[in-house]
Each structure stands twice: as C-alpha cells, then as structure tokens.
Coordinates of C-alpha atoms in Angstrom, one line a residue:
M1 CA -5.5 47.3 40.6
F2 CA -5.3 43.6 39.7
A3 CA -8.8 43.8 38.2
L4 CA -7.8 46.9 36.2
A5 CA -4.6 45.2 34.9
A6 CA -6.6 42.1 33.9
L7 CA -9.1 44.3 32.0
M8 CA -6.2 46.1 30.2
L9 CA -4.6 42.8 29.2
A10 CA -7.9 41.5 27.9
A11 CA -8.4 44.6 25.9
T12 CA -5.0 44.4 24.3
A13 CA -4.9 40.6 23.8
V14 CA -4.4 39.5 20.2
P15 CA -7.4 37.3 19.0
A16 CA -6.5 33.8 17.9
A17 CA -6.0 33.7 14.2
P18 CA -8.2 31.3 12.2
A19 CA -6.6 28.0 11.2
Y20 CA -4.7 28.5 7.9
E21 CA -5.9 26.3 5.1
P22 CA -3.8 26.3 1.9
S23 CA -5.5 27.2 -1.3
F24 CA -3.3 24.9 -3.3
D25 CA -4.7 21.3 -3.3
P26 CA -3.0 18.9 -5.6
S27 CA -5.9 16.4 -5.4
R28 CA -8.1 18.9 -7.3
L29 CA -5.6 19.5 -10.1
K30 CA -6.0 16.4 -12.2
Q31 CA -7.6 17.7 -15.3
T32 CA -4.5 18.4 -17.4
V33 CA -3.1 14.9 -17.7
A34 CA -2.3 14.0 -21.3
G35 CA -3.6 10.6 -22.0
E36 CA -4.9 8.0 -19.5
P37 CA -4.1 8.7 -15.9
G38 CA -2.5 6.0 -13.7
Q39 CA -4.8 3.9 -11.6
A40 CA -4.1 2.6 -8.1
L41 CA -6.0 -0.1 -6.2
V42 CA -4.9 -0.4 -2.6
L43 CA -5.6 -3.9 -1.3
G44 CA -5.6 -3.9 2.5
S45 CA -4.4 -7.3 3.6
P46 CA -4.0 -9.3 6.8
H47 CA -0.5 -10.5 7.3
L48 CA -0.8 -14.2 6.3
S49 CA 2.0 -15.1 8.7
G50 CA -0.7 -14.8 11.4
F51 CA -2.9 -17.5 9.7
P52 CA -2.9 -21.1 11.0
K53 CA 0.0 -23.2 9.9
D54 CA -2.3 -25.5 8.0
F55 CA -3.8 -22.6 5.9
D56 CA -4.3 -23.8 2.3
A57 CA -3.0 -21.2 -0.2
K58 CA -5.6 -22.5 -2.6
A59 CA -8.1 -20.6 -0.6
L60 CA -6.6 -17.4 -2.2
D61 CA -7.7 -18.5 -5.7
A62 CA -11.0 -16.5 -5.7
L63 CA -9.2 -13.4 -4.5
L64 CA -6.4 -13.8 -7.1
T65 CA -8.9 -14.4 -9.9
R66 CA -10.7 -11.1 -9.1
L67 CA -7.4 -9.2 -8.9
A68 CA -6.1 -10.7 -12.1
A69 CA -9.4 -9.7 -13.9
W70 CA -8.5 -6.1 -13.1
Q71 CA -5.3 -6.6 -15.0
P72 CA -2.7 -4.6 -13.0
Q73 CA 0.6 -3.8 -14.8
I74 CA 2.4 -3.0 -11.6
V75 CA 2.3 -4.9 -8.3
T76 CA 3.8 -3.4 -5.2
I77 CA 4.3 -5.2 -1.9
E78 CA 5.0 -4.3 1.7
G79 CA 8.5 -5.6 1.6
L80 CA 11.9 -3.8 2.0
S81 CA 13.9 -3.5 -1.1
G82 CA 17.5 -4.7 -1.3
P83 CA 19.0 -1.2 -1.3
D84 CA 16.8 -0.2 1.7
C85 CA 18.0 -3.3 3.6
E86 CA 21.6 -2.4 2.7
M87 CA 21.1 1.0 4.2
L88 CA 19.6 -0.5 7.4
L89 CA 22.6 -2.8 7.6
R90 CA 25.2 0.0 7.2
Y91 CA 23.4 2.2 9.8
K92 CA 22.5 -0.6 12.2
P93 CA 23.3 1.6 15.3
I94 CA 20.6 4.0 14.2
Y95 CA 18.1 1.2 13.4
P96 CA 18.8 -1.4 16.1
G97 CA 17.2 -4.8 15.2
V98 CA 15.4 -3.5 12.1
Y99 CA 17.6 -5.3 9.5
D100 CA 17.4 -8.6 11.4
D101 CA 13.6 -8.3 11.8
Y102 CA 12.7 -7.3 8.2
C103 CA 15.5 -8.3 5.8
W104 CA 16.8 -11.5 4.3
N105 CA 20.6 -11.8 4.3
P106 CA 21.5 -12.3 0.6
E107 CA 24.9 -13.8 1.4
P108 CA 24.0 -17.2 -0.1
A109 CA 23.1 -15.5 -3.4
R110 CA 26.3 -13.3 -3.3
A111 CA 28.3 -16.5 -2.9
A112 CA 26.5 -18.1 -5.9
T113 CA 26.6 -15.1 -8.2
G114 CA 29.6 -13.1 -7.1
L115 CA 27.3 -10.0 -6.9
D116 CA 26.8 -7.9 -3.8
V117 CA 23.5 -6.0 -3.3
P118 CA 24.5 -2.8 -5.2
A119 CA 26.1 -4.7 -8.1
A120 CA 23.0 -7.1 -8.3
T121 CA 20.6 -4.2 -8.2
V122 CA 22.4 -2.5 -11.1
E123 CA 22.6 -5.8 -13.0
A124 CA 18.9 -6.5 -12.6
E125 CA 18.0 -3.1 -14.0
R126 CA 20.3 -3.7 -16.9
L127 CA 18.8 -7.0 -17.7
L128 CA 15.2 -5.8 -17.4
A129 CA 16.0 -2.8 -19.7
D130 CA 16.7 -5.2 -22.5
W131 CA 14.5 -8.1 -21.5
P132 CA 13.2 -10.2 -24.4
A133 CA 9.5 -10.9 -24.9
E134 CA 10.2 -14.6 -24.8
P135 CA 13.2 -15.2 -22.4
T136 CA 14.7 -18.6 -22.2
A137 CA 14.6 -20.7 -19.1
A138 CA 18.3 -20.0 -18.5
Q139 CA 17.6 -16.3 -18.7
R140 CA 14.8 -16.6 -16.1
R141 CA 17.0 -18.7 -13.8
H142 CA 19.8 -16.1 -14.1
L143 CA 17.5 -13.2 -13.4
A144 CA 16.1 -15.0 -10.4
A145 CA 19.6 -15.5 -9.0
V146 CA 20.4 -11.8 -9.6
F147 CA 17.2 -10.7 -7.9
L148 CA 18.1 -12.9 -4.9
A149 CA 21.6 -11.4 -4.8
G150 CA 20.0 -7.9 -4.7
G151 CA 17.8 -8.9 -1.8
E152 CA 14.6 -9.0 -3.9
Q153 CA 13.1 -12.4 -3.0
A154 CA 9.6 -11.7 -4.2
S155 CA 10.8 -10.7 -7.7
A156 CA 13.1 -13.7 -7.8
L157 CA 10.0 -15.8 -7.0
V158 CA 8.1 -14.3 -9.9
Q159 CA 10.8 -15.5 -12.3
W160 CA 10.8 -18.9 -10.6
L161 CA 7.0 -19.3 -11.0
R162 CA 7.1 -18.3 -14.6
L163 CA 9.4 -21.2 -15.3
P164 CA 7.9 -24.5 -16.4
A165 CA 8.0 -27.0 -13.5
T166 CA 10.6 -29.0 -15.3
E167 CA 12.9 -26.0 -15.5
R168 CA 12.8 -25.1 -11.8
R169 CA 16.2 -26.4 -11.1
A170 CA 19.8 -25.3 -10.3
G171 CA 21.9 -23.6 -13.0
D172 CA 22.6 -20.2 -14.5
G173 CA 23.5 -18.7 -11.1
L174 CA 21.1 -20.7 -9.0
D175 CA 22.8 -23.3 -6.8
A176 CA 21.1 -25.9 -4.6
V177 CA 20.8 -23.5 -1.7
L178 CA 19.0 -20.9 -3.7
V179 CA 16.7 -23.4 -5.3
E180 CA 15.8 -24.6 -1.9
R181 CA 15.1 -21.0 -0.9
L182 CA 12.8 -20.4 -3.9
T183 CA 11.0 -23.6 -3.4
M184 CA 10.3 -22.7 0.2
L185 CA 9.0 -19.2 -0.8
T186 CA 6.3 -20.8 -3.0
T187 CA 4.5 -21.9 0.1
R188 CA 5.5 -19.4 2.7
R189 CA 2.6 -17.8 4.5
N190 CA 3.3 -14.2 3.4
E191 CA 1.1 -12.1 1.2
N192 CA 4.2 -10.8 -0.7
F193 CA 4.7 -14.3 -2.1
L194 CA 1.3 -16.0 -2.1
I195 CA -0.5 -13.0 -3.5
G196 CA 2.0 -10.5 -4.9
A197 CA 4.5 -12.8 -6.6
A198 CA 1.9 -15.4 -7.6
L199 CA -0.3 -12.7 -9.2
A200 CA 2.6 -11.1 -11.0
A201 CA 3.6 -14.4 -12.5
R202 CA 0.0 -15.2 -13.5
L203 CA -0.3 -11.8 -15.3
G204 CA 3.0 -12.3 -17.1
L205 CA 4.9 -9.6 -15.2
D206 CA 8.6 -9.9 -14.6
R207 CA 8.9 -8.4 -11.1
V208 CA 7.1 -6.8 -8.2
Y209 CA 8.1 -3.6 -6.4
S210 CA 9.2 -3.6 -2.8
V211 CA 8.0 -0.3 -1.4
D212 CA 8.2 -0.7 2.4
D213 CA 10.3 1.7 4.4
H214 CA 11.7 1.5 7.9
S215 CA 14.0 4.5 7.8
A216 CA 11.2 6.2 9.8
D217 CA 12.1 3.9 12.7
A218 CA 14.7 6.4 13.6
T219 CA 11.8 8.7 14.6
T220 CA 11.0 6.6 17.7
N221 CA 14.5 5.3 18.3
R222 CA 15.2 7.8 21.1
V223 CA 12.1 6.7 23.1
S224 CA 11.3 3.1 22.0
G225 CA 13.8 1.7 24.5
E226 CA 12.1 3.4 27.5
A227 CA 9.7 1.2 29.5
G228 CA 7.2 4.1 29.6
Y229 CA 6.9 4.1 25.8
G230 CA 5.6 0.6 25.4
E231 CA 3.4 1.0 28.4
A232 CA 1.8 4.2 27.0
I233 CA 1.1 2.7 23.6
Q234 CA -0.4 -0.4 25.2
R235 CA -2.7 1.8 27.3
A236 CA -3.7 3.7 24.2
W237 CA -4.6 0.5 22.4
D238 CA -6.7 -0.7 25.3
N239 CA -10.0 0.9 24.2
P240 CA -13.5 -0.3 23.1
V241 CA -12.7 0.1 19.4
T242 CA -9.7 -2.2 19.6
A243 CA -11.9 -4.8 21.3
K244 CA -14.6 -4.5 18.6
R245 CA -12.0 -4.7 15.9
S246 CA -10.4 -7.8 17.4
A247 CA -13.8 -9.5 17.8
I248 CA -14.7 -8.8 14.1
D249 CA -11.3 -10.1 13.0
A250 CA -11.6 -13.3 15.1
D251 CA -15.0 -13.9 13.6
L252 CA -13.7 -13.4 10.0
R253 CA -10.9 -15.9 10.6
K254 CA -13.2 -18.7 11.6
R255 CA -13.6 -19.6 8.0
L256 CA -10.5 -19.5 5.8
D257 CA -11.7 -21.3 2.7
G258 CA -12.2 -19.5 -0.6
D259 CA -15.4 -17.8 0.3
G260 CA -14.2 -17.0 3.8
V261 CA -11.0 -15.4 2.6
L262 CA -12.9 -13.3 0.1
A263 CA -15.3 -12.2 2.8
L264 CA -12.3 -11.3 5.0
Y265 CA -10.7 -9.2 2.3
R266 CA -13.9 -7.4 1.5
A267 CA -14.3 -6.5 5.2
Y268 CA -10.7 -5.4 5.5
N269 CA -11.1 -3.0 2.5
S270 CA -14.3 -1.3 3.8
P271 CA -14.5 2.3 4.8
E272 CA -15.5 1.1 8.3
A273 CA -12.3 -0.9 8.6
M274 CA -10.1 2.1 7.7
R275 CA -11.8 4.3 10.3
M276 CA -11.6 1.6 13.0
A277 CA -7.9 1.3 12.3
F278 CA -7.5 4.9 13.2
D279 CA -9.8 5.1 16.1
S280 CA -8.3 2.0 17.8
D281 CA -4.7 2.7 17.1
F282 CA -3.2 5.9 15.8
G283 CA -6.0 8.3 16.8
A284 CA -6.0 6.7 20.3
A285 CA -2.2 7.2 20.5
L286 CA -2.5 10.9 19.6
A287 CA -4.8 11.3 22.6
E288 CA -2.4 9.5 25.0
L289 CA -1.6 11.7 28.0
S290 CA 2.0 10.8 29.0
P291 CA 4.1 13.9 29.8
Q292 CA 6.6 12.6 27.1
H293 CA 3.9 12.6 24.4
Y294 CA 4.8 9.0 23.6
G295 CA 1.7 8.5 21.4
R296 CA 2.7 11.5 19.2
Y297 CA 6.1 9.9 18.6
Y298 CA 4.3 6.7 17.6
T299 CA 1.8 8.4 15.3
G300 CA 4.5 10.6 13.8
W301 CA 6.5 7.5 13.0
W302 CA 3.5 5.9 11.3
E303 CA 2.7 8.9 9.2
T304 CA 6.4 9.3 8.1
R305 CA 6.6 5.6 7.2
N306 CA 3.4 5.8 5.1
L307 CA 4.5 8.9 3.3
R308 CA 7.8 7.2 2.3
M309 CA 6.1 4.1 1.2
V310 CA 3.7 6.0 -0.9
A311 CA 6.6 7.9 -2.4
N312 CA 8.0 4.6 -3.5
I313 CA 4.7 3.6 -5.1
R314 CA 4.6 6.9 -6.9
A315 CA 8.1 6.4 -8.3
A316 CA 7.1 3.0 -9.6
M317 CA 4.0 4.4 -11.3
A318 CA 5.9 7.4 -12.7
A319 CA 8.0 5.1 -14.7
Q320 CA 4.9 3.7 -16.4
P321 CA 2.5 6.5 -17.1
G322 CA -1.1 5.3 -17.4
A323 CA -0.4 1.9 -15.8
R324 CA -2.7 0.1 -13.3
A325 CA -1.0 -0.5 -10.0
L326 CA -2.1 -3.0 -7.4
V327 CA -0.8 -2.0 -4.0
I328 CA -0.7 -4.8 -1.5
V329 CA -0.2 -3.6 2.0
G330 CA -1.2 -4.4 5.6
A331 CA -4.8 -3.2 6.1
S332 CA -3.9 -0.5 8.7
H333 CA -2.0 1.3 6.0
K334 CA -4.8 1.4 3.5
G335 CA -6.6 4.6 4.6
Y336 CA -3.3 6.5 4.7
F337 CA -2.2 5.2 1.4
E338 CA -5.4 6.1 -0.4
A339 CA -5.4 9.6 1.2
Y340 CA -1.8 10.3 0.2
L341 CA -2.1 8.7 -3.3
N342 CA -5.2 10.8 -4.0
M343 CA -3.0 13.9 -3.7
M344 CA -1.1 12.9 -6.8
H345 CA -2.1 14.6 -10.0
D346 CA -1.7 11.6 -12.2
I347 CA -3.3 8.9 -10.1
R348 CA -7.0 7.8 -9.8
L349 CA -8.0 5.5 -7.0
V350 CA -9.9 2.3 -7.7
D351 CA -12.5 1.0 -5.2
A352 CA -11.1 -2.4 -3.9
E353 CA -14.6 -3.4 -2.7
A354 CA -15.9 -3.1 -6.3
V355 CA -13.1 -5.3 -7.7
L356 CA -13.6 -7.9 -5.0
R357 CA -17.4 -8.3 -5.5

C-alpha cells in the first residue's frame, strides 16, 4: 500500500518549472540615446588609510596623470554625503555607531557660518547654480565654508586646492579651526582627498559627489550584535581564495613608489581581482551553513548598499547627460558597480585597465 501510494504521488507530482528569465534587459536597450551617451570609469581602489604612515602622496602622480588625461567631468567618491549623515544621526538607534564611524561632525562649520546641514546643502546648490567662470578667492573660501557646514569635506577641499597658496587663509566663513581642518585634509591618507578632490581640482571642477550609502546597515542590524554572526562571517572568509588574495595584496604593497602604486591599481582593476573579491568574500558568505543564514544577511546587505550607491552615481550622471564620470570606490565594489551601471540605458563603461596603461 505504501509503495502504491508513493507511485501515485510520483505520477501526480508537478514537475519543477524552469527558472524564469525576464525578456526585458535594460543593458541591451542602449541604441536610442540622442547624442553622446554618458561614460563611467570605475576605479577600484585600496583604502589609502591602510597604507604606511610614511606613504608619500607624490607616488600617486602617475595615477592622477592617467586619470586626468581621460578628462572626467564628474568625480564620485566613496564618502557619505552631508544629508545621508544627517539621516544617520537622526535615526541613530536604527544605525548604532554608523554616524560616529563614517561621518564628520560639522558643528565647527555650523558655528563659523551659522548654517546647519540642510541650510548649507541648499546654499551650496544655490551658489553652484550661479557659479561664475572665474570666481574670486573670497567666493571660493565662502563656498568651501558652506561645503564644510553641509558635511561635504571633499568638495570643500576642492575649493581650497583651487585657491592660490597665498589665498588659503581664514576669511569669508572660514575661521582658524576650519582652515586647520582643510590643511589637514590635503595630506590625509584617504583616496577621497588624495585622489578624488586632488583630481577634481586639477581638472578645474568645483566639487566631487559623495555617493556612499550606509542606510543598508539596517539590513544586518538585527543580527550583527549576535556573537554567532561575526563568527560565521569570519569562518566564511577563512578560505584559500582569501589567502591567495591577501598574499597578492601584500606583494603589491611592498613597493609604493609611483610605478608600484600604478602596478597596484592595474592589478586591483583586473577581471581576476573582481572575481577573487566575490569568491573570497560574498560568494563564500552565501555558502555559509549557519542555521540563521548569517552569510545571506551579509551578502544581502552588500548588494543593497551597492545598489543604493550606484543609484547615487546615476543621479549625478543624469544631471549632466553625456558626461564622463570617474567613480572612485573600494576595489571590492568594482565588479558590482560595473554590473549595475551596465544596466543603465545611457551609460557606457570604460575599461580602467586601458586608461591606466
């Protein structure tokens, strides 16, 4: 009887449906763009904060020269915008520690200018909408102060770097505290400042775009405090590809002069590096076997964060149709950024390896 019942169930079982694949693919619908499409070059970068304290920023000159030759009109950085930091501050219980970890408190700039983050953000947009081709030094100092009040340190640094050395002083909203801050940023080991802001100033741009997003951190908030979460992710990371990736990175960092830095960036922007980032990290987390599926929380957070960051890049490019955008981001993001940006009708990707040759 049991055998007969099993046969009957087998006969009536519904066969598994084939995986559904949508027929609509935005990445294949790029032919109707009127005029020149936008171009995006995603530069996967190490976080320079991890470089030795005696790292000489002049070693970045060869990299900056090649990027400048591509002539981007938009530069985006992996930094949180002032409005995003304001949101994280207001909703701190949902994002414990995130504001403190990733945001600069603009209180000194508010004290100097009288502008809080929302007011400074609006004022910066107003100033840029009517920005003269040849602004005075006073106008640049004022805009730098406004950017600082809005939490946009890298854009403030762009204005500071575009001033003649003799004009880099207090005044027009910048007090001694803010001048000290800007002076410190000129040498801070951070790709947002040493590459993003420095390159924007060299190209004659007036700002960079902060496109990072940590609102996705709420995705893992319910589990990140559990001891098992961290242990599960650490186990996932403990794999042969991680070891290989670490060895390659250690070898690349043995030489951090101009040629060495260029070689490092070429390696970080290779197809092999993008795949290794997945296999060692997010792909390994997906396969993690904890009953709570901790690895899937982690990878879901990562995908959500990348999607929101790419949306910010797309918004910046949408405001300048046909522009070239240099996207500076931690190297583990690069593969995801390129895949998501490639889905956009009005964006064509540029091979970073070719630009860095």
